[in-house]
CSV table of C-alpha atoms in Angstrom, one decimal:
chain,number,residue,atom,x,y,z
A,1,MET,CA,-22.2,26.5,-48.3
A,2,SER,CA,-22.5,23.6,-50.7
A,3,GLU,CA,-24.8,24.8,-53.5
A,4,HIS,CA,-22.0,24.9,-56.1
A,5,PRO,CA,-20.5,22.2,-58.3
A,6,VAL,CA,-17.0,21.0,-57.8
A,7,ARG,CA,-14.4,23.0,-59.8
A,8,ILE,CA,-10.7,22.6,-60.3
A,9,GLY,CA,-8.4,25.5,-60.6
A,10,VAL,CA,-4.7,25.8,-61.5
A,11,GLN,CA,-2.5,28.6,-60.4
A,12,LEU,CA,0.4,29.0,-62.7
A,13,HIS,CA,3.1,30.8,-60.8
A,14,PRO,CA,4.5,33.4,-63.2
A,15,GLN,CA,8.1,33.0,-62.1
A,16,GLN,CA,11.3,31.2,-63.1
A,17,ALA,CA,10.0,30.6,-66.6
A,18,ASP,CA,10.0,32.1,-70.1
A,19,TYR,CA,6.6,33.4,-71.1
A,20,ALA,CA,6.4,30.8,-73.9
A,21,ALA,CA,6.3,28.1,-71.2
A,22,ILE,CA,3.5,29.9,-69.4
A,23,ARG,CA,1.5,30.3,-72.6
A,24,ASP,CA,1.9,26.6,-73.4
A,25,ALA,CA,0.8,25.7,-69.9
A,26,VAL,CA,-2.3,27.8,-70.3
A,27,ALA,CA,-3.2,26.0,-73.5
A,28,ALA,CA,-2.5,22.6,-72.0
A,29,ALA,CA,-4.6,23.3,-68.8
A,30,GLU,CA,-7.6,24.5,-70.9
A,31,GLY,CA,-7.3,21.5,-73.1
A,32,LEU,CA,-7.4,19.2,-70.0
A,33,GLY,CA,-10.6,20.8,-68.9
A,34,VAL,CA,-9.5,22.9,-65.9
A,35,ASP,CA,-12.2,25.3,-64.8
A,36,VAL,CA,-10.2,28.3,-63.6
A,37,LEU,CA,-6.7,29.5,-64.4
A,38,PHE,CA,-5.0,31.8,-61.9
A,39,ASN,CA,-1.7,33.6,-61.8
A,40,TRP,CA,-0.6,35.9,-58.9
A,41,ASP,CA,0.0,39.6,-58.4
A,42,HIS,CA,3.7,39.9,-57.3
A,43,PHE,CA,6.7,41.6,-58.8
A,44,PHE,CA,9.4,39.1,-57.8
A,45,PRO,CA,9.5,35.3,-57.4
A,46,LEU,CA,8.2,34.0,-54.1
A,47,TYR,CA,10.5,31.0,-53.9
A,48,GLY,CA,13.6,29.7,-55.6
A,49,ASP,CA,15.8,32.5,-57.0
A,50,THR,CA,14.2,35.6,-55.6
A,51,ASP,CA,15.7,37.7,-58.4
A,52,GLY,CA,14.7,35.2,-61.1
A,53,LYS,CA,12.4,35.6,-64.1
A,54,HIS,CA,9.0,37.1,-63.3
A,55,PHE,CA,6.1,38.6,-65.1
A,56,GLU,CA,3.3,41.1,-64.2
A,57,CYS,CA,-0.1,39.9,-63.4
A,58,TRP,CA,-2.7,42.0,-65.3
A,59,THR,CA,-0.8,42.3,-68.5
A,60,MET,CA,-0.7,38.5,-68.5
A,61,LEU,CA,-4.4,38.2,-67.7
A,62,ALA,CA,-5.2,40.2,-70.8
A,63,ALA,CA,-3.1,37.9,-72.9
A,64,TRP,CA,-4.8,34.8,-71.4
A,65,ALA,CA,-8.2,36.4,-72.1
A,66,GLU,CA,-7.3,36.5,-75.8
A,67,GLN,CA,-5.6,33.2,-75.9
A,68,THR,CA,-8.3,31.1,-74.2
A,69,ARG,CA,-11.9,30.3,-75.1
A,70,ARG,CA,-13.5,28.5,-72.2
A,71,VAL,CA,-11.6,28.6,-69.0
A,72,GLU,CA,-12.2,31.3,-66.4
A,73,ILE,CA,-9.2,33.4,-65.5
A,74,GLY,CA,-8.1,35.6,-62.6
A,75,ALA,CA,-5.4,36.6,-60.1
A,76,LEU,CA,-5.0,34.6,-56.9
A,77,VAL,CA,-5.0,37.4,-55.8
A,78,THR,CA,-4.6,41.0,-57.0
A,79,CYS,CA,-3.0,43.2,-54.4
A,80,ASN,CA,-5.4,46.0,-53.7
A,81,GLY,CA,-2.6,48.4,-52.8
A,82,TYR,CA,-0.8,48.3,-56.2
A,83,ARG,CA,-3.5,50.1,-58.2
A,84,ASN,CA,-6.1,52.8,-57.8
A,85,PRO,CA,-9.4,51.0,-57.3
A,86,ASP,CA,-11.2,52.8,-60.0
A,87,LEU,CA,-8.4,52.0,-62.4
A,88,LEU,CA,-8.4,48.3,-61.3
A,89,ALA,CA,-12.2,48.2,-61.9
A,90,ASP,CA,-11.6,49.5,-65.4
A,91,MET,CA,-8.8,47.0,-66.0
A,92,ALA,CA,-11.0,44.2,-64.8
A,93,ARG,CA,-13.9,45.3,-67.0
A,94,THR,CA,-11.6,45.4,-70.0
A,95,VAL,CA,-10.2,41.9,-69.5
A,96,ASP,CA,-13.8,40.8,-68.9
A,97,HIS,CA,-14.7,42.0,-72.4
A,98,ILE,CA,-11.6,40.6,-74.0
A,99,SER,CA,-12.4,37.2,-72.5
A,100,GLY,CA,-16.0,37.2,-73.3
A,101,GLY,CA,-17.1,37.2,-69.7
A,102,ARG,CA,-14.7,34.8,-68.1
A,103,LEU,CA,-12.8,37.0,-65.6
A,104,ILE,CA,-12.8,36.5,-61.8
A,105,LEU,CA,-11.6,39.5,-59.8
A,106,GLY,CA,-9.5,37.9,-57.1
A,107,ILE,CA,-8.4,40.5,-54.6
A,108,GLY,CA,-6.7,40.8,-51.2
A,109,SER,CA,-5.1,43.3,-49.0
A,110,GLY,CA,-1.4,42.4,-49.8
A,111,TRP,CA,1.5,41.1,-47.8
A,112,ALA,CA,4.7,40.9,-49.8
A,113,GLU,CA,6.9,43.8,-48.4
A,114,ARG,CA,9.5,43.7,-51.1
A,115,ASP,CA,6.8,44.4,-53.7
A,116,TYR,CA,5.8,47.5,-51.8
A,117,SER,CA,9.2,48.8,-51.0
A,118,GLU,CA,10.8,48.3,-54.4
A,119,TYR,CA,7.8,49.7,-56.4
A,120,GLY,CA,7.3,52.7,-54.1
A,121,TYR,CA,4.1,51.7,-52.3
A,122,ASP,CA,3.5,52.4,-48.6
A,123,PHE,CA,3.6,49.0,-46.8
A,124,GLY,CA,1.8,50.1,-43.7
A,125,THR,CA,0.3,47.5,-41.3
A,126,PRO,CA,-1.9,44.4,-41.9
A,127,GLY,CA,-4.8,46.1,-40.3
A,128,GLY,CA,-4.3,49.3,-42.3
A,129,ARG,CA,-4.1,47.4,-45.6
A,130,LEU,CA,-7.4,45.7,-44.8
A,131,ASP,CA,-9.0,49.0,-44.0
A,132,VAL,CA,-7.9,50.3,-47.4
A,133,LEU,CA,-9.3,47.2,-49.0
A,134,ALA,CA,-12.6,47.8,-47.3
A,135,GLU,CA,-12.6,51.3,-48.8
A,136,SER,CA,-11.7,50.1,-52.2
A,137,LEU,CA,-14.3,47.4,-52.8
A,138,PRO,CA,-17.3,49.8,-52.9
A,139,ARG,CA,-15.3,52.0,-55.2
A,140,ILE,CA,-14.7,49.1,-57.6
A,141,GLU,CA,-18.4,48.2,-57.5
A,142,LYS,CA,-19.4,51.8,-58.1
A,143,ARG,CA,-17.0,52.2,-61.0
A,144,TRP,CA,-18.4,49.1,-62.7
A,145,GLU,CA,-21.8,50.6,-62.6
A,146,ALA,CA,-20.5,53.8,-64.3
A,147,LEU,CA,-18.3,52.3,-67.1
A,148,ASN,CA,-19.4,52.3,-70.7
A,149,PRO,CA,-19.6,49.6,-71.9
A,150,ALA,CA,-20.6,47.9,-68.7
A,151,PRO,CA,-19.0,44.6,-67.7
A,152,THR,CA,-20.4,41.7,-69.7
A,153,ARG,CA,-21.7,40.1,-66.4
A,154,ASP,CA,-21.6,40.7,-62.7
A,155,ILE,CA,-17.9,40.1,-62.4
A,156,PRO,CA,-17.3,37.4,-59.6
A,157,VAL,CA,-15.2,38.8,-56.8
A,158,LEU,CA,-12.9,36.4,-55.0
A,159,ILE,CA,-11.4,37.6,-51.7
A,160,GLY,CA,-8.4,35.8,-50.3
A,161,GLY,CA,-7.5,35.6,-46.6
A,162,GLY,CA,-8.8,34.2,-43.3
A,163,GLY,CA,-8.9,37.1,-40.8
A,164,GLU,CA,-12.0,36.5,-38.8
A,165,ARG,CA,-12.8,40.1,-37.8
A,166,LYS,CA,-12.1,42.1,-41.0
A,167,THR,CA,-11.4,39.8,-43.9
A,168,LEU,CA,-14.4,37.4,-43.5
A,169,ARG,CA,-16.7,40.4,-42.9
A,170,LEU,CA,-15.6,41.8,-46.3
A,171,VAL,CA,-16.2,38.3,-47.8
A,172,ALA,CA,-19.7,38.4,-46.5
A,173,ARG,CA,-20.4,41.8,-47.9
A,174,HIS,CA,-18.7,41.7,-51.3
A,175,ALA,CA,-17.4,38.3,-52.4
A,176,ASP,CA,-18.8,35.5,-54.6
A,177,ILE,CA,-15.8,33.3,-53.7
A,178,TRP,CA,-13.7,33.0,-50.6
A,179,HIS,CA,-10.2,31.6,-51.0
A,180,THR,CA,-8.3,30.0,-48.1
A,181,PHE,CA,-5.5,27.6,-47.3
A,182,SER,CA,-7.2,26.5,-44.1
A,183,GLN,CA,-8.0,22.8,-43.5
A,184,GLY,CA,-9.6,20.6,-41.0
A,185,ALA,CA,-11.1,22.0,-37.9
A,186,GLU,CA,-9.7,25.5,-38.7
A,187,LEU,CA,-11.6,25.5,-42.1
A,188,GLU,CA,-14.8,24.4,-40.4
A,189,HIS,CA,-14.4,27.1,-37.7
A,190,LYS,CA,-13.8,29.9,-40.3
A,191,ILE,CA,-16.8,28.8,-42.3
A,192,GLU,CA,-18.9,29.2,-39.2
A,193,VAL,CA,-17.4,32.7,-38.6
A,194,LEU,CA,-18.3,33.5,-42.2
A,195,ARG,CA,-21.8,32.3,-41.7
A,196,GLY,CA,-22.1,34.7,-38.7
A,197,HIS,CA,-21.0,37.6,-40.8
A,198,CYS,CA,-23.4,36.7,-43.5
A,199,ALA,CA,-26.2,36.6,-41.0
A,200,THR,CA,-25.2,40.1,-39.8
A,201,VAL,CA,-25.4,41.6,-43.3
A,202,GLY,CA,-28.4,39.6,-44.4
A,203,ARG,CA,-26.5,37.5,-46.9
A,204,ASP,CA,-27.3,33.8,-47.8
A,205,PRO,CA,-23.9,32.0,-47.1
A,206,GLY,CA,-24.8,29.5,-49.9
A,207,GLU,CA,-24.1,32.2,-52.4
A,208,ILE,CA,-20.4,32.2,-51.5
A,209,GLU,CA,-18.2,29.5,-53.1
A,210,ILE,CA,-15.5,28.1,-50.8
A,211,SER,CA,-12.1,27.9,-52.6
A,212,VAL,CA,-9.1,26.1,-51.1
A,213,GLY,CA,-5.5,25.6,-52.1
A,214,VAL,CA,-4.5,22.0,-52.4
A,215,GLY,CA,-0.8,22.2,-52.9
A,216,GLY,CA,1.2,21.4,-56.1
A,217,ARG,CA,4.7,21.5,-57.5
A,218,GLY,CA,5.6,25.0,-56.4
A,219,ARG,CA,5.9,26.9,-53.1
A,220,GLU,CA,4.5,24.1,-51.0
A,221,GLY,CA,7.3,21.8,-52.1
A,222,ARG,CA,5.1,18.7,-52.4
A,223,LEU,CA,2.6,17.1,-54.7
A,224,PRO,CA,-1.0,17.4,-53.7
A,225,ASP,CA,-2.4,14.2,-52.1
A,226,ALA,CA,-4.9,12.1,-54.0
A,227,PRO,CA,-8.3,13.8,-54.1
A,228,GLU,CA,-9.9,11.2,-51.9
A,229,VAL,CA,-7.2,11.8,-49.3
A,230,GLU,CA,-6.9,15.6,-49.4
A,231,GLY,CA,-10.0,16.7,-51.2
A,232,ARG,CA,-12.7,14.7,-49.6
A,233,PRO,CA,-12.4,16.3,-46.1
A,234,LEU,CA,-12.3,19.7,-47.6
A,235,TYR,CA,-15.3,18.9,-49.8
A,236,ASP,CA,-17.2,17.6,-46.7
A,237,ALA,CA,-16.5,20.9,-44.9
A,238,GLY,CA,-18.0,22.8,-47.8
A,239,ALA,CA,-15.2,23.5,-50.3
A,240,ARG,CA,-16.1,23.4,-53.9
A,241,LEU,CA,-13.2,25.1,-55.8
A,242,PHE,CA,-9.8,23.3,-55.4
A,243,THR,CA,-6.7,25.0,-56.8
A,244,ILE,CA,-3.3,23.4,-57.4
A,245,GLY,CA,-0.3,25.7,-57.6
A,246,LEU,CA,2.3,24.9,-60.2
A,247,GLY,CA,5.7,26.6,-60.6
A,248,GLY,CA,8.1,27.2,-63.5
A,249,PRO,CA,10.3,26.8,-65.5
A,250,ALA,CA,8.3,23.7,-66.5
A,251,TYR,CA,4.6,23.3,-65.5
A,252,ASP,CA,3.8,19.7,-64.9
A,253,LEU,CA,0.0,19.3,-65.3
A,254,SER,CA,0.0,15.6,-64.7
A,255,VAL,CA,-0.8,16.2,-61.1
A,256,VAL,CA,-4.1,17.9,-62.1
A,257,GLU,CA,-5.6,15.0,-64.0
A,258,PRO,CA,-6.7,12.9,-60.9
A,259,TRP,CA,-8.5,16.0,-59.6
A,260,LEU,CA,-10.3,16.5,-62.8
A,261,ALA,CA,-11.5,12.9,-62.7
A,262,TRP,CA,-12.6,13.3,-59.1
A,263,ARG,CA,-14.5,16.5,-60.0
A,264,ASP,CA,-16.4,14.7,-62.8
A,265,GLU,CA,-17.3,11.8,-60.6
A,266,LEU,CA,-18.7,14.0,-57.9
A,267,ASN,CA,-20.6,16.3,-60.2
A,268,ALA,CA,-22.2,13.3,-62.0
A,269,ARG,CA,-23.9,12.2,-58.8
């Protein structure tokens, strides 16, 4: 699973900040040369003041699509349970067109109980939410085939999560990118599990880009280590997309610059 160039992503956590600060961070990140910009799909802050400022995911992605010119954009990740899958497919197709073909559909089964309870969704169980995701992904793909106009490209699907029995099987069947926070031996093990699911469905595992979170000034409460310390073992295991999370109210992009230099060095070889 190493047939992809190294890419650097930034997840701008849409919380504790005015939207002007988020908009400025988007412009600055694209100017630095970041490959992918992510937000997240929640309704309340995940850390800090849990009733603090927060903005909705897909409305924001449409604004980013109009604001930016080069960088790919997406949610890390969309909660499948918050929207009818046919509607989500249409929303993704629309943002794909607004962006000129730069949307990644990041999706997962969901986990934040407060989002569900306060917005009137059935929280259910982890297994049940994964079963609903398994039902939704073919509907999304079918709706893309029916829409007029069609998406500008085969919209890349990113699936987040590391469950070995259900989630990684869905990755093998449907995903172009798999996102995880696993590291070390755990990451190597899960990649082998994913290879097994790919063999079962007749999929080349090299088609799937491995994406990892590498910390940042946000929920993790630390700076990411230097790329050669944190990134190299992940790279050797097969990771190629490295995403740094940054929280508001100020988004300090200086931590991203060493990762961009590391990317350029590796990709020039």
